[in-house]
């Protein structure tokens, strides 16, 4: 009996050990780091939303010997010297490259709002409404088209805002607090970056304003985040109040310009009423003799954003420039090869194919494929210790290319209106859910190829790995059973073609 | 006490929209003597056409009716008179008649349980029994837990400790209660970001621990050849999130189950050692769970090794 009790107790012990929770990361794991370069000439780089940095007027700062500055610095010294543990945690959270945190916040909101509207009890569907965002289904539905646009506006505004900040930093050359008084604590080490205007404040206010417009139900949460971020700039000994006020001014102005563009870019018309959607479908049927139909129960009467292909692009002059050739007709020999491949894969799914399909699925409830590429960009920015300005540049060009790729892809999707495999292959079942829009070309492939091209340009040492990821993302949709091989392969070509327009702009912006 | 041991399948907790786990829980108070061996094969058919998203009961035309078939080979052995070993490993198959997502099938988790009769005490016109049970289970195939509602299980290591208290009258009527705590390790998924009331940057999902309670009333009839019992079972996750609107469930969900069920077990007097078994159960209240109804049965064969 003693032995039995011993066994019993050891089983219990084993259980207690195995139930010890492993730590599950809830944010990107990085700390502040020393920047590889400060890009002193950053104020001369090309902007996107404003013509010249000087068009946002930032007054000259008071001299560091002035009474006003001396009193600000004294207050800063007190704030940065008496930190409680919560303030220290806040400083460690925001780091000296807070653009990564704001990108992470944007991705989390995308995942939170990427929920497809449920049917009503009578089988109809109600769409989210920007004028009544709190009514179910909440606004927005942060699907890939919505999310890529959100990230593009966020990143472009951050980048332009930081170019303006750099312009004035090096125009006015206000010494930073530690250079004025070396007894002022600095949480992130001593930097030579001029402190006026505060780049952190530009990032905080720009991000708060853009994301509040994109996620109106999160205004309160975002205001708290921005306020905490601004406080952390002082707790970290980075900026006095006048630095922060000047940075906030830039953030406010640049966000207005970005949101003015967003309000007229055509997105509000992208989700069409049913008659418009039907006429788009009929036009494709007349042209090609096929049409995509939603296969859900109850049927969704309109696909996702049929007119996203008409939304204003960033660098692609005209979507028809990258419109792909006509896909093989359903029933053609070429089509049958592709359909048979899908059936074979679903019938003999390997562990590796399943893993790849799921790894890249980035479906409903996730941060979407554009979000996935933003995560990769963050990892590279940390790996290469990029400063906030160059980090913003990475996000801006990548997200412009991704959004242009999405617009080009959606143009093809609704121009060709090609049916999905579950529509054309009788009895076909898949391991991934089929999205509510036409098949040709694959959004994952187009988004990913465009993102990979920009990352390959910015991080040449990572070019091969980025391009391989894009190819794997494209392949994953075939394994998932939701795209034909030609959707994916043509999507890759299309994404690469779209990215060239953004790369041309990047290569000429003065940063290389 | 040479009765056949049966895994009471009415407490196999087979969830759904958040189709999650299959906890074969040795919850009865029956013991085998030293050297006794029992083999069993049990079949179960579970299905639902409604599920709870949080606490809201829904139908989803893209799932339709989900069915979950289980075949459970099991083995029990009397190590000594007071200590029994129970081992089982089920094969599970899931599919649905709506939508276009494919089902899954395969071997699920190997479960090993040790049941100890700590006390058997004469009390008034019957006997009081106290039995602790420790059970450990671990996946035996690479099925994906993050594939709701079709996943075969939670794909975690799982430990439960159960206390069973039974009072049985000499005339055959009995009442039984049991309480168990279930510990689960994290489950590995095939993506490195997911949302669980906030972002998670990891390939691991926390699977909530849970409490499980069961109340049973039953009777032995015809010289202990026939056993009939009814039970009510509760499962309560101790943490977890709700399924989000019109979204698939995931292993992190907070699952709650209230289930009523019953079973019949018959030892054929003419065929010594052979037993037949049937069960039925239905979930009456739930959270992040398919509204399962289960029906099944099986055969057991018991003999003495030495």
PDB file of N, CA and C in Angstrom, chain A residues 147-233:
ATOM      1  N   UNK A 147      -7.195  46.505 -43.535  1.00  0.00           N
ATOM      2  CA  UNK A 147      -5.988  46.533 -42.709  1.00  0.00           C
ATOM      3  C   UNK A 147      -4.780  47.044 -43.483  1.00  0.00           C
ATOM      4  N   UNK A 148      -4.652  46.658 -44.754  1.00  0.00           N
ATOM      5  CA  UNK A 148      -3.483  47.141 -45.503  1.00  0.00           C
ATOM      6  C   UNK A 148      -3.567  48.653 -45.692  1.00  0.00           C
ATOM      7  N   UNK A 149      -4.783  49.148 -45.856  1.00  0.00           N
ATOM      8  CA  UNK A 149      -4.961  50.597 -46.004  1.00  0.00           C
ATOM      9  C   UNK A 149      -4.668  51.303 -44.682  1.00  0.00           C
ATOM     10  N   UNK A 150      -5.185  50.762 -43.596  1.00  0.00           N
ATOM     11  CA  UNK A 150      -4.934  51.335 -42.266  1.00  0.00           C
ATOM     12  C   UNK A 150      -3.430  51.433 -42.007  1.00  0.00           C
ATOM     13  N   UNK A 151      -2.712  50.354 -42.309  1.00  0.00           N
ATOM     14  CA  UNK A 151      -1.276  50.334 -42.043  1.00  0.00           C
ATOM     15  C   UNK A 151      -0.530  51.304 -42.958  1.00  0.00           C
ATOM     16  N   UNK A 152      -1.002  51.453 -44.193  1.00  0.00           N
ATOM     17  CA  UNK A 152      -0.348  52.381 -45.119  1.00  0.00           C
ATOM     18  C   UNK A 152      -0.483  53.814 -44.622  1.00  0.00           C
ATOM     19  N   UNK A 153      -1.700  54.213 -44.232  1.00  0.00           N
ATOM     20  CA  UNK A 153      -1.869  55.589 -43.739  1.00  0.00           C
ATOM     21  C   UNK A 153      -1.073  55.821 -42.462  1.00  0.00           C
ATOM     22  N   UNK A 154      -1.106  54.850 -41.571  1.00  0.00           N
ATOM     23  CA  UNK A 154      -0.351  54.981 -40.323  1.00  0.00           C
ATOM     24  C   UNK A 154       1.137  55.177 -40.617  1.00  0.00           C
ATOM     25  N   UNK A 155       1.682  54.328 -41.475  1.00  0.00           N
ATOM     26  CA  UNK A 155       3.129  54.328 -41.716  1.00  0.00           C
ATOM     27  C   UNK A 155       3.572  55.538 -42.520  1.00  0.00           C
ATOM     28  N   UNK A 156       2.788  55.905 -43.527  1.00  0.00           N
ATOM     29  CA  UNK A 156       3.161  57.058 -44.349  1.00  0.00           C
ATOM     30  C   UNK A 156       3.115  58.326 -43.493  1.00  0.00           C
ATOM     31  N   UNK A 157       2.087  58.452 -42.656  1.00  0.00           N
ATOM     32  CA  UNK A 157       1.994  59.642 -41.797  1.00  0.00           C
ATOM     33  C   UNK A 157       3.147  59.671 -40.794  1.00  0.00           C
ATOM     34  N   UNK A 158       3.464  58.531 -40.213  1.00  0.00           N
ATOM     35  CA  UNK A 158       4.595  58.492 -39.271  1.00  0.00           C
ATOM     36  C   UNK A 158       5.887  58.911 -39.973  1.00  0.00           C
ATOM     37  N   UNK A 159       6.078  58.408 -41.188  1.00  0.00           N
ATOM     38  CA  UNK A 159       7.328  58.690 -41.911  1.00  0.00           C
ATOM     39  C   UNK A 159       7.421  60.171 -42.271  1.00  0.00           C
ATOM     40  N   UNK A 160       6.365  60.707 -42.869  1.00  0.00           N
ATOM     41  CA  UNK A 160       6.377  62.141 -43.196  1.00  0.00           C
ATOM     42  C   UNK A 160       6.583  62.974 -41.931  1.00  0.00           C
ATOM     43  N   UNK A 161       5.907  62.599 -40.858  1.00  0.00           N
ATOM     44  CA  UNK A 161       6.029  63.344 -39.597  1.00  0.00           C
ATOM     45  C   UNK A 161       7.465  63.331 -39.083  1.00  0.00           C
ATOM     46  N   UNK A 162       8.121  62.201 -39.213  1.00  0.00           N
ATOM     47  CA  UNK A 162       9.500  62.115 -38.727  1.00  0.00           C
ATOM     48  C   UNK A 162      10.467  62.848 -39.651  1.00  0.00           C
ATOM     49  N   UNK A 163      10.182  62.879 -40.956  1.00  0.00           N
ATOM     50  CA  UNK A 163      11.027  63.680 -41.854  1.00  0.00           C
ATOM     51  C   UNK A 163      10.939  65.150 -41.433  1.00  0.00           C
ATOM     52  N   UNK A 164       9.724  65.606 -41.142  1.00  0.00           N
ATOM     53  CA  UNK A 164       9.548  66.987 -40.669  1.00  0.00           C
ATOM     54  C   UNK A 164      10.329  67.184 -39.363  1.00  0.00           C
ATOM     55  N   UNK A 165      10.205  66.230 -38.460  1.00  0.00           N
ATOM     56  CA  UNK A 165      10.921  66.333 -37.176  1.00  0.00           C
ATOM     57  C   UNK A 165      12.425  66.400 -37.406  1.00  0.00           C
ATOM     58  N   UNK A 166      12.930  65.552 -38.291  1.00  0.00           N
ATOM     59  CA  UNK A 166      14.386  65.541 -38.556  1.00  0.00           C
ATOM     60  C   UNK A 166      14.816  66.882 -39.187  1.00  0.00           C
ATOM     61  N   UNK A 167      13.975  67.371 -40.075  1.00  0.00           N
ATOM     62  CA  UNK A 167      14.272  68.661 -40.709  1.00  0.00           C
ATOM     63  C   UNK A 167      14.507  69.722 -39.645  1.00  0.00           C
ATOM     64  N   UNK A 168      13.591  69.786 -38.679  1.00  0.00           N
ATOM     65  CA  UNK A 168      13.723  70.834 -37.657  1.00  0.00           C
ATOM     66  C   UNK A 168      14.771  70.490 -36.607  1.00  0.00           C
ATOM     67  N   UNK A 169      14.934  69.220 -36.315  1.00  0.00           N
ATOM     68  CA  UNK A 169      15.975  68.843 -35.346  1.00  0.00           C
ATOM     69  C   UNK A 169      17.324  69.392 -35.791  1.00  0.00           C
ATOM     70  N   UNK A 170      17.630  69.177 -37.082  1.00  0.00           N
ATOM     71  CA  UNK A 170      18.963  69.575 -37.542  1.00  0.00           C
ATOM     72  C   UNK A 170      18.999  71.026 -38.007  1.00  0.00           C
ATOM     73  N   UNK A 171      17.830  71.617 -38.235  1.00  0.00           N
ATOM     74  CA  UNK A 171      17.801  73.049 -38.512  1.00  0.00           C
ATOM     75  C   UNK A 171      18.067  73.822 -37.224  1.00  0.00           C
ATOM     76  N   UNK A 172      17.459  73.388 -36.119  1.00  0.00           N
ATOM     77  CA  UNK A 172      17.579  74.139 -34.857  1.00  0.00           C
ATOM     78  C   UNK A 172      18.664  73.577 -33.945  1.00  0.00           C
ATOM     79  N   UNK A 173      18.987  72.292 -34.111  1.00  0.00           N
ATOM     80  CA  UNK A 173      20.062  71.676 -33.326  1.00  0.00           C
ATOM     81  C   UNK A 173      20.005  71.922 -31.827  1.00  0.00           C
ATOM     82  N   UNK A 174      18.802  71.810 -31.262  1.00  0.00           N
ATOM     83  CA  UNK A 174      18.742  71.985 -29.805  1.00  0.00           C
ATOM     84  C   UNK A 174      19.388  70.758 -29.143  1.00  0.00           C
ATOM     85  N   UNK A 175      20.328  71.021 -28.263  1.00  0.00           N
ATOM     86  CA  UNK A 175      21.002  69.941 -27.548  1.00  0.00           C
ATOM     87  C   UNK A 175      19.975  69.154 -26.750  1.00  0.00           C
ATOM     88  N   UNK A 176      20.254  67.874 -26.577  1.00  0.00           N
ATOM     89  CA  UNK A 176      19.297  67.100 -25.789  1.00  0.00           C
ATOM     90  C   UNK A 176      19.598  67.247 -24.294  1.00  0.00           C
ATOM     91  N   UNK A 177      18.686  66.890 -23.420  1.00  0.00           N
ATOM     92  CA  UNK A 177      18.829  67.204 -21.987  1.00  0.00           C
ATOM     93  C   UNK A 177      20.166  66.756 -21.388  1.00  0.00           C
ATOM     94  N   UNK A 178      20.633  65.587 -21.788  1.00  0.00           N
ATOM     95  CA  UNK A 178      21.893  65.105 -21.205  1.00  0.00           C
ATOM     96  C   UNK A 178      23.086  65.919 -21.685  1.00  0.00           C
ATOM     97  N   UNK A 179      22.976  66.481 -22.905  1.00  0.00           N
ATOM     98  CA  UNK A 179      24.080  67.314 -23.403  1.00  0.00           C
ATOM     99  C   UNK A 179      24.124  68.654 -22.666  1.00  0.00           C
ATOM    100  N   UNK A 180      22.927  69.114 -22.245  1.00  0.00           N
ATOM    101  CA  UNK A 180      22.868  70.378 -21.507  1.00  0.00           C
ATOM    102  C   UNK A 180      23.298  70.159 -20.052  1.00  0.00           C
ATOM    103  N   UNK A 181      22.813  69.085 -19.466  1.00  0.00           N
ATOM    104  CA  UNK A 181      23.118  68.827 -18.057  1.00  0.00           C
ATOM    105  C   UNK A 181      23.331  67.320 -17.899  1.00  0.00           C
ATOM    106  N   UNK A 182      24.565  66.923 -17.757  1.00  0.00           N
ATOM    107  CA  UNK A 182      24.847  65.477 -17.769  1.00  0.00           C
ATOM    108  C   UNK A 182      24.393  64.763 -16.510  1.00  0.00           C
ATOM    109  N   UNK A 183      23.744  65.466 -15.606  1.00  0.00           N
ATOM    110  CA  UNK A 183      23.175  64.779 -14.437  1.00  0.00           C
ATOM    111  C   UNK A 183      21.710  64.415 -14.654  1.00  0.00           C
ATOM    112  N   UNK A 184      21.140  64.798 -15.819  1.00  0.00           N
ATOM    113  CA  UNK A 184      19.761  64.384 -16.113  1.00  0.00           C
ATOM    114  C   UNK A 184      19.800  62.907 -16.533  1.00  0.00           C
ATOM    115  N   UNK A 185      19.052  62.037 -15.836  1.00  0.00           N
ATOM    116  CA  UNK A 185      19.096  60.613 -16.188  1.00  0.00           C
ATOM    117  C   UNK A 185      18.554  60.367 -17.591  1.00  0.00           C
ATOM    118  N   UNK A 186      19.115  59.371 -18.225  1.00  0.00           N
ATOM    119  CA  UNK A 186      18.621  58.979 -19.550  1.00  0.00           C
ATOM    120  C   UNK A 186      18.416  57.467 -19.569  1.00  0.00           C
ATOM    121  N   UNK A 187      17.164  57.069 -19.778  1.00  0.00           N
ATOM    122  CA  UNK A 187      16.831  55.640 -19.676  1.00  0.00           C
ATOM    123  C   UNK A 187      17.422  54.835 -20.826  1.00  0.00           C
ATOM    124  N   UNK A 188      17.636  55.460 -21.964  1.00  0.00           N
ATOM    125  CA  UNK A 188      18.029  54.707 -23.158  1.00  0.00           C
ATOM    126  C   UNK A 188      19.474  55.016 -23.588  1.00  0.00           C
ATOM    127  N   UNK A 189      20.320  55.459 -22.656  1.00  0.00           N
ATOM    128  CA  UNK A 189      21.680  55.811 -23.030  1.00  0.00           C
ATOM    129  C   UNK A 189      21.706  57.210 -23.625  1.00  0.00           C
ATOM    130  N   UNK A 190      22.907  57.753 -23.778  1.00  0.00           N
ATOM    131  CA  UNK A 190      23.015  59.140 -24.268  1.00  0.00           C
ATOM    132  C   UNK A 190      23.100  59.119 -25.783  1.00  0.00           C
ATOM    133  N   UNK A 191      22.249  59.952 -26.402  1.00  0.00           N
ATOM    134  CA  UNK A 191      22.169  60.007 -27.858  1.00  0.00           C
ATOM    135  C   UNK A 191      22.641  61.376 -28.318  1.00  0.00           C
ATOM    136  N   UNK A 192      23.052  61.458 -29.592  1.00  0.00           N
ATOM    137  CA  UNK A 192      23.415  62.767 -30.147  1.00  0.00           C
ATOM    138  C   UNK A 192      22.284  63.378 -30.950  1.00  0.00           C
ATOM    139  N   UNK A 193      21.112  62.765 -30.893  1.00  0.00           N
ATOM    140  CA  UNK A 193      19.991  63.272 -31.684  1.00  0.00           C
ATOM    141  C   UNK A 193      19.468  64.561 -31.048  1.00  0.00           C
ATOM    142  N   UNK A 194      19.401  65.661 -31.836  1.00  0.00           N
ATOM    143  CA  UNK A 194      18.825  66.886 -31.262  1.00  0.00           C
ATOM    144  C   UNK A 194      17.406  66.610 -30.776  1.00  0.00           C
ATOM    145  N   UNK A 195      17.013  67.260 -29.700  1.00  0.00           N
ATOM    146  CA  UNK A 195      15.772  66.818 -29.038  1.00  0.00           C
ATOM    147  C   UNK A 195      14.535  67.600 -29.454  1.00  0.00           C
ATOM    148  N   UNK A 196      14.731  68.678 -30.216  1.00  0.00           N
ATOM    149  CA  UNK A 196      13.578  69.506 -30.576  1.00  0.00           C
ATOM    150  C   UNK A 196      13.349  69.460 -32.077  1.00  0.00           C
ATOM    151  N   UNK A 197      12.175  69.103 -32.558  1.00  0.00           N
ATOM    152  CA  UNK A 197      10.995  68.606 -31.829  1.00  0.00           C
ATOM    153  C   UNK A 197      11.149  67.117 -31.466  1.00  0.00           C
ATOM    154  N   UNK A 198      10.366  66.676 -30.507  1.00  0.00           N
ATOM    155  CA  UNK A 198      10.455  65.292 -30.039  1.00  0.00           C
ATOM    156  C   UNK A 198       9.938  64.321 -31.094  1.00  0.00           C
ATOM    157  N   UNK A 199      10.801  63.408 -31.524  1.00  0.00           N
ATOM    158  CA  UNK A 199      10.345  62.395 -32.499  1.00  0.00           C
ATOM    159  C   UNK A 199       9.338  61.442 -31.859  1.00  0.00           C
ATOM    160  N   UNK A 200       9.519  61.170 -30.561  1.00  0.00           N
ATOM    161  CA  UNK A 200       8.560  60.301 -29.868  1.00  0.00           C
ATOM    162  C   UNK A 200       7.163  60.895 -29.877  1.00  0.00           C
ATOM    163  N   UNK A 201       7.088  62.220 -29.668  1.00  0.00           N
ATOM    164  CA  UNK A 201       5.768  62.860 -29.652  1.00  0.00           C
ATOM    165  C   UNK A 201       5.132  62.839 -31.038  1.00  0.00           C
ATOM    166  N   UNK A 202       5.960  63.026 -32.078  1.00  0.00           N
ATOM    167  CA  UNK A 202       5.426  62.933 -33.452  1.00  0.00           C
ATOM    168  C   UNK A 202       4.776  61.565 -33.655  1.00  0.00           C
ATOM    169  N   UNK A 203       5.488  60.526 -33.229  1.00  0.00           N
ATOM    170  CA  UNK A 203       4.986  59.166 -33.416  1.00  0.00           C
ATOM    171  C   UNK A 203       3.710  58.947 -32.599  1.00  0.00           C
ATOM    172  N   UNK A 204       3.731  59.394 -31.345  1.00  0.00           N
ATOM    173  CA  UNK A 204       2.578  59.162 -30.465  1.00  0.00           C
ATOM    174  C   UNK A 204       1.313  59.820 -31.020  1.00  0.00           C
ATOM    175  N   UNK A 205       1.428  61.108 -31.384  1.00  0.00           N
ATOM    176  CA  UNK A 205       0.223  61.846 -31.778  1.00  0.00           C
ATOM    177  C   UNK A 205      -0.235  61.438 -33.185  1.00  0.00           C
ATOM    178  N   UNK A 206       0.717  61.245 -34.091  1.00  0.00           N
ATOM    179  CA  UNK A 206       0.333  60.775 -35.430  1.00  0.00           C
ATOM    180  C   UNK A 206      -0.407  59.442 -35.325  1.00  0.00           C
ATOM    181  N   UNK A 207       0.172  58.524 -34.568  1.00  0.00           N
ATOM    182  CA  UNK A 207      -0.397  57.182 -34.472  1.00  0.00           C
ATOM    183  C   UNK A 207      -1.764  57.223 -33.798  1.00  0.00           C
ATOM    184  N   UNK A 208      -1.844  57.989 -32.725  1.00  0.00           N
ATOM    185  CA  UNK A 208      -3.126  58.091 -32.015  1.00  0.00           C
ATOM    186  C   UNK A 208      -4.218  58.587 -32.965  1.00  0.00           C
ATOM    187  N   UNK A 209      -3.906  59.646 -33.719  1.00  0.00           N
ATOM    188  CA  UNK A 209      -4.940  60.251 -34.567  1.00  0.00           C
ATOM    189  C   UNK A 209      -5.323  59.357 -35.746  1.00  0.00           C
ATOM    190  N   UNK A 210      -4.348  58.747 -36.366  1.00  0.00           N
ATOM    191  CA  UNK A 210      -4.679  57.872 -37.505  1.00  0.00           C
ATOM    192  C   UNK A 210      -5.480  56.662 -37.016  1.00  0.00           C
ATOM    193  N   UNK A 211      -4.987  56.023 -35.957  1.00  0.00           N
ATOM    194  CA  UNK A 211      -5.661  54.805 -35.496  1.00  0.00           C
ATOM    195  C   UNK A 211      -7.042  55.114 -34.919  1.00  0.00           C
ATOM    196  N   UNK A 212      -7.214  56.302 -34.324  1.00  0.00           N
ATOM    197  CA  UNK A 212      -8.540  56.660 -33.789  1.00  0.00           C
ATOM    198  C   UNK A 212      -9.554  56.802 -34.919  1.00  0.00           C
ATOM    199  N   UNK A 213      -9.081  57.305 -36.068  1.00  0.00           N
ATOM    200  CA  UNK A 213      -9.991  57.418 -37.217  1.00  0.00           C
ATOM    201  C   UNK A 213     -10.288  56.037 -37.797  1.00  0.00           C
ATOM    202  N   UNK A 214      -9.297  55.165 -37.785  1.00  0.00           N
ATOM    203  CA  UNK A 214      -9.470  53.840 -38.386  1.00  0.00           C
ATOM    204  C   UNK A 214     -10.265  52.903 -37.466  1.00  0.00           C
ATOM    205  N   UNK A 215     -10.117  53.116 -36.147  1.00  0.00           N
ATOM    206  CA  UNK A 215     -10.816  52.280 -35.156  1.00  0.00           C
ATOM    207  C   UNK A 215     -11.557  53.188 -34.174  1.00  0.00           C
ATOM    208  N   UNK A 216     -12.670  53.773 -34.606  1.00  0.00           N
ATOM    209  CA  UNK A 216     -13.304  54.815 -33.781  1.00  0.00           C
ATOM    210  C   UNK A 216     -13.719  54.343 -32.387  1.00  0.00           C
ATOM    211  N   UNK A 217     -13.998  53.052 -32.226  1.00  0.00           N
ATOM    212  CA  UNK A 217     -14.410  52.589 -30.893  1.00  0.00           C
ATOM    213  C   UNK A 217     -13.226  52.520 -29.928  1.00  0.00           C
ATOM    214  N   UNK A 218     -12.014  52.706 -30.442  1.00  0.00           N
ATOM    215  CA  UNK A 218     -10.811  52.592 -29.609  1.00  0.00           C
ATOM    216  C   UNK A 218     -10.238  53.949 -29.225  1.00  0.00           C
ATOM    217  N   UNK A 219     -10.999  55.030 -29.486  1.00  0.00           N
ATOM    218  CA  UNK A 219     -10.461  56.380 -29.226  1.00  0.00           C
ATOM    219  C   UNK A 219      -9.943  56.524 -27.802  1.00  0.00           C
ATOM    220  N   UNK A 220     -10.709  56.051 -26.838  1.00  0.00           N
ATOM    221  CA  UNK A 220     -10.325  56.192 -25.436  1.00  0.00           C
ATOM    222  C   UNK A 220      -9.056  55.408 -25.122  1.00  0.00           C
ATOM    223  N   UNK A 221      -9.025  54.183 -25.604  1.00  0.00           N
ATOM    224  CA  UNK A 221      -7.847  53.331 -25.391  1.00  0.00           C
ATOM    225  C   UNK A 221      -6.603  53.968 -26.012  1.00  0.00           C
ATOM    226  N   UNK A 222      -6.767  54.492 -27.239  1.00  0.00           N
ATOM    227  CA  UNK A 222      -5.623  55.077 -27.941  1.00  0.00           C
ATOM    228  C   UNK A 222      -5.167  56.372 -27.275  1.00  0.00           C
ATOM    229  N   UNK A 223      -6.124  57.149 -26.758  1.00  0.00           N
ATOM    230  CA  UNK A 223      -5.755  58.394 -26.048  1.00  0.00           C
ATOM    231  C   UNK A 223      -4.943  58.046 -24.800  1.00  0.00           C
ATOM    232  N   UNK A 224      -5.345  57.006 -24.101  1.00  0.00           N
ATOM    233  CA  UNK A 224      -4.580  56.583 -22.915  1.00  0.00           C
ATOM    234  C   UNK A 224      -3.174  56.134 -23.295  1.00  0.00           C
ATOM    235  N   UNK A 225      -3.097  55.361 -24.374  1.00  0.00           N
ATOM    236  CA  UNK A 225      -1.791  54.882 -24.831  1.00  0.00           C
ATOM    237  C   UNK A 225      -0.879  56.055 -25.196  1.00  0.00           C
ATOM    238  N   UNK A 226      -1.433  57.017 -25.950  1.00  0.00           N
ATOM    239  CA  UNK A 226      -0.624  58.164 -26.382  1.00  0.00           C
ATOM    240  C   UNK A 226      -0.190  58.992 -25.171  1.00  0.00           C
ATOM    241  N   UNK A 227      -1.109  59.199 -24.225  1.00  0.00           N
ATOM    242  CA  UNK A 227      -0.756  59.989 -23.031  1.00  0.00           C
ATOM    243  C   UNK A 227       0.371  59.296 -22.271  1.00  0.00           C
ATOM    244  N   UNK A 228       0.266  57.986 -22.137  1.00  0.00           N
ATOM    245  CA  UNK A 228       1.307  57.221 -21.440  1.00  0.00           C
ATOM    246  C   UNK A 228       2.640  57.331 -22.175  1.00  0.00           C
ATOM    247  N   UNK A 229       2.549  57.262 -23.498  1.00  0.00           N
ATOM    248  CA  UNK A 229       3.775  57.365 -24.300  1.00  0.00           C
ATOM    249  C   UNK A 229       4.434  58.731 -24.102  1.00  0.00           C
ATOM    250  N   UNK A 230       3.625  59.796 -24.134  1.00  0.00           N
ATOM    251  CA  UNK A 230       4.194  61.143 -23.954  1.00  0.00           C
ATOM    252  C   UNK A 230       4.831  61.285 -22.566  1.00  0.00           C
ATOM    253  N   UNK A 231       4.160  60.759 -21.545  1.00  0.00           N
ATOM    254  CA  UNK A 231       4.754  60.799 -20.198  1.00  0.00           C
ATOM    255  C   UNK A 231       6.087  60.065 -20.174  1.00  0.00           C
ATOM    256  N   UNK A 232       6.130  58.940 -20.872  1.00  0.00           N
ATOM    257  CA  UNK A 232       7.345  58.116 -20.821  1.00  0.00           C
ATOM    258  C   UNK A 232       8.543  58.856 -21.408  1.00  0.00           C
ATOM    259  N   UNK A 233       8.282  59.786 -22.344  1.00  0.00           N
ATOM    260  CA  UNK A 233       9.387  60.551 -22.947  1.00  0.00           C
ATOM    261  C   UNK A 233      10.090  61.398 -21.890  1.00  0.00           C
TER     262      UNK A 233
END
